PDB file of C-alpha atoms in Angstrom:
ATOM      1  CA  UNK A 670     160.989  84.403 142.051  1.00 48.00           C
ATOM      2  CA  UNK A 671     163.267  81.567 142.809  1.00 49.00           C
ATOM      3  CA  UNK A 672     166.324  80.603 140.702  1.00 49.00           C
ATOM      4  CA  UNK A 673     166.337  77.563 138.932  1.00 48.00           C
ATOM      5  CA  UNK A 674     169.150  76.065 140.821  1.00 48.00           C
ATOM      6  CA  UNK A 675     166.791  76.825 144.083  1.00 49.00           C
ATOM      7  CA  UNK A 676     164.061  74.098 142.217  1.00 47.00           C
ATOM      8  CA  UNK A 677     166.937  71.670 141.402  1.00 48.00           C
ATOM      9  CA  UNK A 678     167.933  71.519 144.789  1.00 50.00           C
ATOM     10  CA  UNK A 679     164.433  71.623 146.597  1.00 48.00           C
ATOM     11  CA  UNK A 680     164.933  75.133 147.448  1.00 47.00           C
ATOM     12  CA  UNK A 681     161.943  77.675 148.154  1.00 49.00           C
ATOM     13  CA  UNK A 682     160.402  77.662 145.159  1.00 47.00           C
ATOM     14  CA  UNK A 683     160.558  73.191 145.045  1.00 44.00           C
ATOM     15  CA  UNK A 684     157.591  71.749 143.155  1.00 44.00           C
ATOM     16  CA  UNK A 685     157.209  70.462 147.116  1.00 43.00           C
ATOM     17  CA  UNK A 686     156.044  72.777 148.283  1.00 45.00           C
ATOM     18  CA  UNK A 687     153.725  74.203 145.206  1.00 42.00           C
ATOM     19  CA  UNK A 688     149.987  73.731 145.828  1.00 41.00           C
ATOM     20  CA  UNK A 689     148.293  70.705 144.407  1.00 40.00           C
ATOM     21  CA  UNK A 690     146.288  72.296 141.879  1.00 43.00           C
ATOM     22  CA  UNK A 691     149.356  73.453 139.600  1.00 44.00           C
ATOM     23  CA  UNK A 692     150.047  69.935 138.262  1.00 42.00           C
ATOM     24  CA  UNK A 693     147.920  69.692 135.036  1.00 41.00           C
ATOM     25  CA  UNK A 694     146.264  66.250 134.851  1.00 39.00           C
ATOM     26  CA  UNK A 695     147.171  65.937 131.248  1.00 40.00           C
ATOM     27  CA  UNK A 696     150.700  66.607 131.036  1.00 41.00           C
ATOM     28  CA  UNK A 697     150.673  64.070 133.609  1.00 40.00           C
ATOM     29  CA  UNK A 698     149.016  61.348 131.153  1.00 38.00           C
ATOM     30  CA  UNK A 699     151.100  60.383 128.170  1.00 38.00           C
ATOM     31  CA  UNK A 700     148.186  59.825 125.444  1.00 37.00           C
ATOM     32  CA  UNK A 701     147.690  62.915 126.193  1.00 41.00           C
ATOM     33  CA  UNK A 702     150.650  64.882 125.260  1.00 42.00           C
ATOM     34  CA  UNK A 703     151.160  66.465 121.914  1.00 49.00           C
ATOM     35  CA  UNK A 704     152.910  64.249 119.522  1.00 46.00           C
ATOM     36  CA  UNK A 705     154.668  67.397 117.986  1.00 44.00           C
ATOM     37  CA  UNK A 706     156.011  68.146 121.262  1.00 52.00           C
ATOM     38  CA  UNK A 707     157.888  64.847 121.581  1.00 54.00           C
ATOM     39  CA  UNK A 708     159.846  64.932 118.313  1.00 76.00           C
ATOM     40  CA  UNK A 709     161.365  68.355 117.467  1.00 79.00           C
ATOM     41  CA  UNK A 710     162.099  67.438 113.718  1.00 75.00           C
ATOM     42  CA  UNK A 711     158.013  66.668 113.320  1.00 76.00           C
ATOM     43  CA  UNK A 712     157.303  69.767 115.135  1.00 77.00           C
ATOM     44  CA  UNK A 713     159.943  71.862 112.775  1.00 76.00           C
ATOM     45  CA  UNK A 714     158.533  70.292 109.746  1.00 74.00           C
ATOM     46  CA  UNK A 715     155.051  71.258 110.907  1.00 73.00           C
ATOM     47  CA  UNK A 716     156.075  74.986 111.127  1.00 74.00           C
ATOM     48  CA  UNK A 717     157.739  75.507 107.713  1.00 71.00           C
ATOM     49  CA  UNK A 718     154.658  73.617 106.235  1.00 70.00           C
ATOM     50  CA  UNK A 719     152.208  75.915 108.034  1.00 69.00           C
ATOM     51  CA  UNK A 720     154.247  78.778 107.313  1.00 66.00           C
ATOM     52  CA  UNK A 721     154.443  78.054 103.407  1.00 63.00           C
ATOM     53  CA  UNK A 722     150.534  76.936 103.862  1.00 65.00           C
ATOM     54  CA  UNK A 723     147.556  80.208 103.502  1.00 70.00           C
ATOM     55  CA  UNK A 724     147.650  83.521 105.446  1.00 65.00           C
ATOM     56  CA  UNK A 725     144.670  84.214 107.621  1.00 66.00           C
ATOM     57  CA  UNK A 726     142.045  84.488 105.102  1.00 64.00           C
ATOM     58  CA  UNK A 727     143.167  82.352 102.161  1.00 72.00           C
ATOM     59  CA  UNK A 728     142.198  79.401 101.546  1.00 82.00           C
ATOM     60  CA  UNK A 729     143.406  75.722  99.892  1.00 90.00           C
ATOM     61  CA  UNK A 730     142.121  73.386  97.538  1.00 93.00           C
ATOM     62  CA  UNK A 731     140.316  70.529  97.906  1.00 94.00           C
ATOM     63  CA  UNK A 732     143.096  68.818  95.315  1.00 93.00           C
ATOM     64  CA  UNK A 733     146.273  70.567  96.582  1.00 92.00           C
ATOM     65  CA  UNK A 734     145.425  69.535  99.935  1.00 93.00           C
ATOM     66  CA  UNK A 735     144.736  65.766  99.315  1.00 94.00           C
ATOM     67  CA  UNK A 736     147.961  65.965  97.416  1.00 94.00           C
ATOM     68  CA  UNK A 737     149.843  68.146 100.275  1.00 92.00           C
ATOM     69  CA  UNK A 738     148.926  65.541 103.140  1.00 92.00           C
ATOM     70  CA  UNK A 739     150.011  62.148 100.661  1.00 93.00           C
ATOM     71  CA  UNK A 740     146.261  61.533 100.010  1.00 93.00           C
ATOM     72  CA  UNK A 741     147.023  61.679  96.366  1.00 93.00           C
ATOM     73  CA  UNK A 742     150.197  60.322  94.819  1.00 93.00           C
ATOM     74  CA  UNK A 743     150.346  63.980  92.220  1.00 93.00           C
ATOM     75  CA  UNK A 744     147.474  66.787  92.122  1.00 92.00           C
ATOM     76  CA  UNK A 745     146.626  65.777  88.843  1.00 94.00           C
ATOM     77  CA  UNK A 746     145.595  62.626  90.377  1.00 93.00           C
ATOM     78  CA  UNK A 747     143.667  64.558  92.663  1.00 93.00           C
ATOM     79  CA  UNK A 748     141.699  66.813  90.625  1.00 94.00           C
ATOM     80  CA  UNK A 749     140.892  63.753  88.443  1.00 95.00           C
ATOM     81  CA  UNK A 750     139.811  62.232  91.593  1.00 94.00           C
ATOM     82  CA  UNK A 751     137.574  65.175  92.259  1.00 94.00           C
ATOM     83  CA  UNK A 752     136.541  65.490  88.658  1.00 95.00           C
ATOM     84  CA  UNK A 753     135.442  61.841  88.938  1.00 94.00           C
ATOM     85  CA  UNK A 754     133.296  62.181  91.962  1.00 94.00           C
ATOM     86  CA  UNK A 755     135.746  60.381  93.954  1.00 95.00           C
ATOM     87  CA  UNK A 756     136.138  62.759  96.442  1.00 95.00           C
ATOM     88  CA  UNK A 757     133.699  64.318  98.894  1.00 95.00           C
ATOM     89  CA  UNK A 758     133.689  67.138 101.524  1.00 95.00           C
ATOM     90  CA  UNK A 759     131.147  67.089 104.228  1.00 94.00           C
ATOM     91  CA  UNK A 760     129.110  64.643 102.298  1.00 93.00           C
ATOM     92  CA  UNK A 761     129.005  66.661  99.203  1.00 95.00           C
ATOM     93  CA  UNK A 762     130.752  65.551  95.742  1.00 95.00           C
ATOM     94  CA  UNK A 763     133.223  68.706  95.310  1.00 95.00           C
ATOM     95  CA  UNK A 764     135.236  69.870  92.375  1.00 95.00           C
ATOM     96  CA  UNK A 765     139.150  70.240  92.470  1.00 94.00           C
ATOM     97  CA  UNK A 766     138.633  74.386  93.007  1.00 94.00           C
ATOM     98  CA  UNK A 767     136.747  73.622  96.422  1.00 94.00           C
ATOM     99  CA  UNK A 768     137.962  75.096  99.447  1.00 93.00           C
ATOM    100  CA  UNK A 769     138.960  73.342 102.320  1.00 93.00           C
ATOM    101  CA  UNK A 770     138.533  74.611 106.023  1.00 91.00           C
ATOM    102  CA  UNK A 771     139.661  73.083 109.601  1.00 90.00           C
ATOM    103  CA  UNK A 772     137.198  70.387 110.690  1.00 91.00           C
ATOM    104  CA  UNK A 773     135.905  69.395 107.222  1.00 93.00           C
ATOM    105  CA  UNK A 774     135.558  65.517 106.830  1.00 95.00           C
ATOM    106  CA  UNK A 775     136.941  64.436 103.527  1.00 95.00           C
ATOM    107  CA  UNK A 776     136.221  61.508 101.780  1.00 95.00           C
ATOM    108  CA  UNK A 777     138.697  59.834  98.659  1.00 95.00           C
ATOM    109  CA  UNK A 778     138.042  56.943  97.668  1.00 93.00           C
ATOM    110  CA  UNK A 779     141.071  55.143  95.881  1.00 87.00           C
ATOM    111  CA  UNK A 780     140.705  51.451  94.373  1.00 83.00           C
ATOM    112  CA  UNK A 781     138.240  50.064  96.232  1.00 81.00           C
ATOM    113  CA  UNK A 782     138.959  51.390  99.814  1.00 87.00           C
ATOM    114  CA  UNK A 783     137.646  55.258 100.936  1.00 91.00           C
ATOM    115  CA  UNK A 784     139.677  57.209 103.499  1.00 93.00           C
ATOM    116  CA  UNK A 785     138.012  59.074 105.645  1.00 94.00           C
ATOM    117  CA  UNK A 786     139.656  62.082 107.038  1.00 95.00           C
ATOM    118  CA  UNK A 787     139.086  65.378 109.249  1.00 95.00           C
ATOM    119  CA  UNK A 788     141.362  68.337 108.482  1.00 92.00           C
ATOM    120  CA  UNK A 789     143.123  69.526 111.541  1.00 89.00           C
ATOM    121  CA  UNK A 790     145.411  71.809 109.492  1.00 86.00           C
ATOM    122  CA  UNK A 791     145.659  73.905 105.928  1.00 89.00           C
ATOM    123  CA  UNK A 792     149.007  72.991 104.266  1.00 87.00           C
ATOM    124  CA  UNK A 793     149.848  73.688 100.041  1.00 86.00           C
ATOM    125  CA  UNK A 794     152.948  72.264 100.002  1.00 87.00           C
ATOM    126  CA  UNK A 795     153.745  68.517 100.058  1.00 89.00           C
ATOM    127  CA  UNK A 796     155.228  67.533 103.370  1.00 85.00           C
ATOM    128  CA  UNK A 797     156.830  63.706 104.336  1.00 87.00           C
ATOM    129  CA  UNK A 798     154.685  61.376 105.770  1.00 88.00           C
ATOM    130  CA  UNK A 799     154.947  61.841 109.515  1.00 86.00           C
ATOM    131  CA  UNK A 800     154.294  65.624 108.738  1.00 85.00           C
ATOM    132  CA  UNK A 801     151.279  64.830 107.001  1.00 88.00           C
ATOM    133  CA  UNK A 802     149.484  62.640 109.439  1.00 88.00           C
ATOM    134  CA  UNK A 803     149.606  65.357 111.777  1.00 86.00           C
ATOM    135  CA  UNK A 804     147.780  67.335 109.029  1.00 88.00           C
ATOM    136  CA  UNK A 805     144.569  65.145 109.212  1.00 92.00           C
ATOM    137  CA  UNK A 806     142.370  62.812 111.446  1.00 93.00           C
ATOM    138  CA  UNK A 807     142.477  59.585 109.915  1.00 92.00           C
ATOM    139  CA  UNK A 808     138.755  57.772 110.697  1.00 92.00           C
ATOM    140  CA  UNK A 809     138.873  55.098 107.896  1.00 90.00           C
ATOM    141  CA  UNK A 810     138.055  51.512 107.995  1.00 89.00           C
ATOM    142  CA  UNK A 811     141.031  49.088 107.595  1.00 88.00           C
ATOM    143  CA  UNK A 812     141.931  48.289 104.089  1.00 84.00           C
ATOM    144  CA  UNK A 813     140.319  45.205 102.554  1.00 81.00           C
ATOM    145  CA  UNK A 814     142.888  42.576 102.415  1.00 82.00           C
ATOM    146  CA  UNK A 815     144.310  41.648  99.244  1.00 78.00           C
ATOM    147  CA  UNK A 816     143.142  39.336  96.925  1.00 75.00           C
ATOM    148  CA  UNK A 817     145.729  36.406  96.288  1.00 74.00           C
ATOM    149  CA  UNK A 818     146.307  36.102  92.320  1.00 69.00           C
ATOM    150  CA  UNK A 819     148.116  33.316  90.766  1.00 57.00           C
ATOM    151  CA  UNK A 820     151.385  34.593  89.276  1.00 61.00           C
ATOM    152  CA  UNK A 821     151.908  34.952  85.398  1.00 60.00           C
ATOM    153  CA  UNK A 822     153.156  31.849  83.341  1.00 59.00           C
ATOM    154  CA  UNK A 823     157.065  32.274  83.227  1.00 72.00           C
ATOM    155  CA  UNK A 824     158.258  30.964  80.435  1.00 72.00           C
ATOM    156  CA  UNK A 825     162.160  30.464  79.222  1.00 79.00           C
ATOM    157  CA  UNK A 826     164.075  32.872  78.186  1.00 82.00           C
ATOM    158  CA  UNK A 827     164.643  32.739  73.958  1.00 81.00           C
ATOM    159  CA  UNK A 828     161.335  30.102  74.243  1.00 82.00           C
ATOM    160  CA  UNK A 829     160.030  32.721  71.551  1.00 85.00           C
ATOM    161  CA  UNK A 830     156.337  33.873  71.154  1.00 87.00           C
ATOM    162  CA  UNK A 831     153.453  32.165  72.756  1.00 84.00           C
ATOM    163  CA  UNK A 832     151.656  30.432  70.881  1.00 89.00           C
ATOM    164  CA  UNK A 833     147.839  30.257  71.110  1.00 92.00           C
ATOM    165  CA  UNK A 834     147.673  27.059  72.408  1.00 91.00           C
ATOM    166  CA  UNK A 835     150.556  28.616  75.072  1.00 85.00           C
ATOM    167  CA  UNK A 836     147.919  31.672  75.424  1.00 85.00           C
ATOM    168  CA  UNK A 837     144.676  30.013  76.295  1.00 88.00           C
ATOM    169  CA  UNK A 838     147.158  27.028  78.669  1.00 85.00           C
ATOM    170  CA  UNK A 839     148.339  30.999  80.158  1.00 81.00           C
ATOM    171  CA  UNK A 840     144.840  32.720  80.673  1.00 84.00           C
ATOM    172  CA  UNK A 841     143.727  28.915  82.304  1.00 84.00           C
ATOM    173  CA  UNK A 842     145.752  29.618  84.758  1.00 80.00           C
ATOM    174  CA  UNK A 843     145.042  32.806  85.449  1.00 77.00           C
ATOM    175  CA  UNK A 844     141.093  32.249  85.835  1.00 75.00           C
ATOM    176  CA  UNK A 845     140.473  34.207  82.366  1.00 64.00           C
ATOM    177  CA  UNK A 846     138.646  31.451  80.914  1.00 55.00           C
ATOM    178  CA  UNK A 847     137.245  30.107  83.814  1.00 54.00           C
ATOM    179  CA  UNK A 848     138.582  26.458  83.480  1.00 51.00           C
ATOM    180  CA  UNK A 849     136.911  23.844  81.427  1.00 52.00           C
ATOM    181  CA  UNK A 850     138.319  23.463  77.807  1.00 53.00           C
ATOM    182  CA  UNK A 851     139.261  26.534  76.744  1.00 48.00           C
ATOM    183  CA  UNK A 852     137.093  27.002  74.221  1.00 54.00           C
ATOM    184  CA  UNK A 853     134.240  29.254  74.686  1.00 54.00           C
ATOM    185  CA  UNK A 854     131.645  27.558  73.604  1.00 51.00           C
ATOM    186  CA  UNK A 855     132.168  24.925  75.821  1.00 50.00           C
ATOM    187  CA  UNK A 856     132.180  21.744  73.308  1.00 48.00           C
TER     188      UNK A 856
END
């Protein structure tokens, strides 16, 4: 075997004079290298998650998991989510208890816009956000864009309470009453 000071120097064991075959093309192409690999603190964080996640065998919930990758803001939120039908595993409608394996495709769907994920790995514990999106295969549409709304009437400090005159001038504004008179009848 040669010393590494022999390789540094182009000694007999140089990359030289190594056969062509020993380069791998993929280390060679940088989409294709592991994005762990580059940052050691992502790659750290992965390995306490995965080491707090299940032993071979166990499993995670469907709503611990959503929480644990940032899907869901709390797991209460996610097993409501789940209780409501909002979230789906391989196509089916799954309660909070379900079990969640590598390669799944989940489904949330959160105010009007559905994430689409694939699990790539089993974590319990909640992890930052770069952790997380390691955690998961994100295949969702972009977000809708966000609806303009006209801001609130601002009124003066010490002006008091509205009145309803103020109220309905207020919810013209805001679209409420959908313009006209104000009055619902329309007179």
């Amino acid at each position: 075997m040669a010393s590494e000071a022999d390789e540094e120097k182009g000694g007999p064991g140089s990359a030289e004079q190594a056969a062509p075959e020993a380069v791998d093309p993929q280390a060679v192409d940088p989409k294709a290298v592991d994005p762990e690999a580059v940052d050691p603190k992502i790659a750290a964080a992965i390995a306490a998650a995965e080491a707090a996640g299940p032993a071979d065998g166990e499993s995670v919930r469907i709503d611990s998991w959503i929480w644990a990758v940032r899907l869901a803001k709390t797991r209460s939120l996610g097993a409501a989510a789940c209780k409501g039908g909002h979230v789906q595993v391989n196509g089916v409608r799954v309660k909070p208890a379900h079990t969640v394996r590598i390669g799944d495709e989940v489904r949330v769907r959160q105010e009007g816009w559905e994430r689409i994920v694939i699990v790539r790995r089993l974590i319990r514990k909640r992890v930052g956000a770069p952790v997380a999106a390691q955690c998961y295969v994100d295949n969702s549409p972009p977000p809708p864009p966000r609806q303009p709304f006209a801001p609130a009437g601002i009124r003066d400090r010490g002006a008091g309470r509205p009145t309803k005159r103020d109220r309905r001038d207020m919810e013209r504004l805001r679209g409420l009453m959908g313009g006209g008179t104000g009055h619902p009848g329309g007179h």
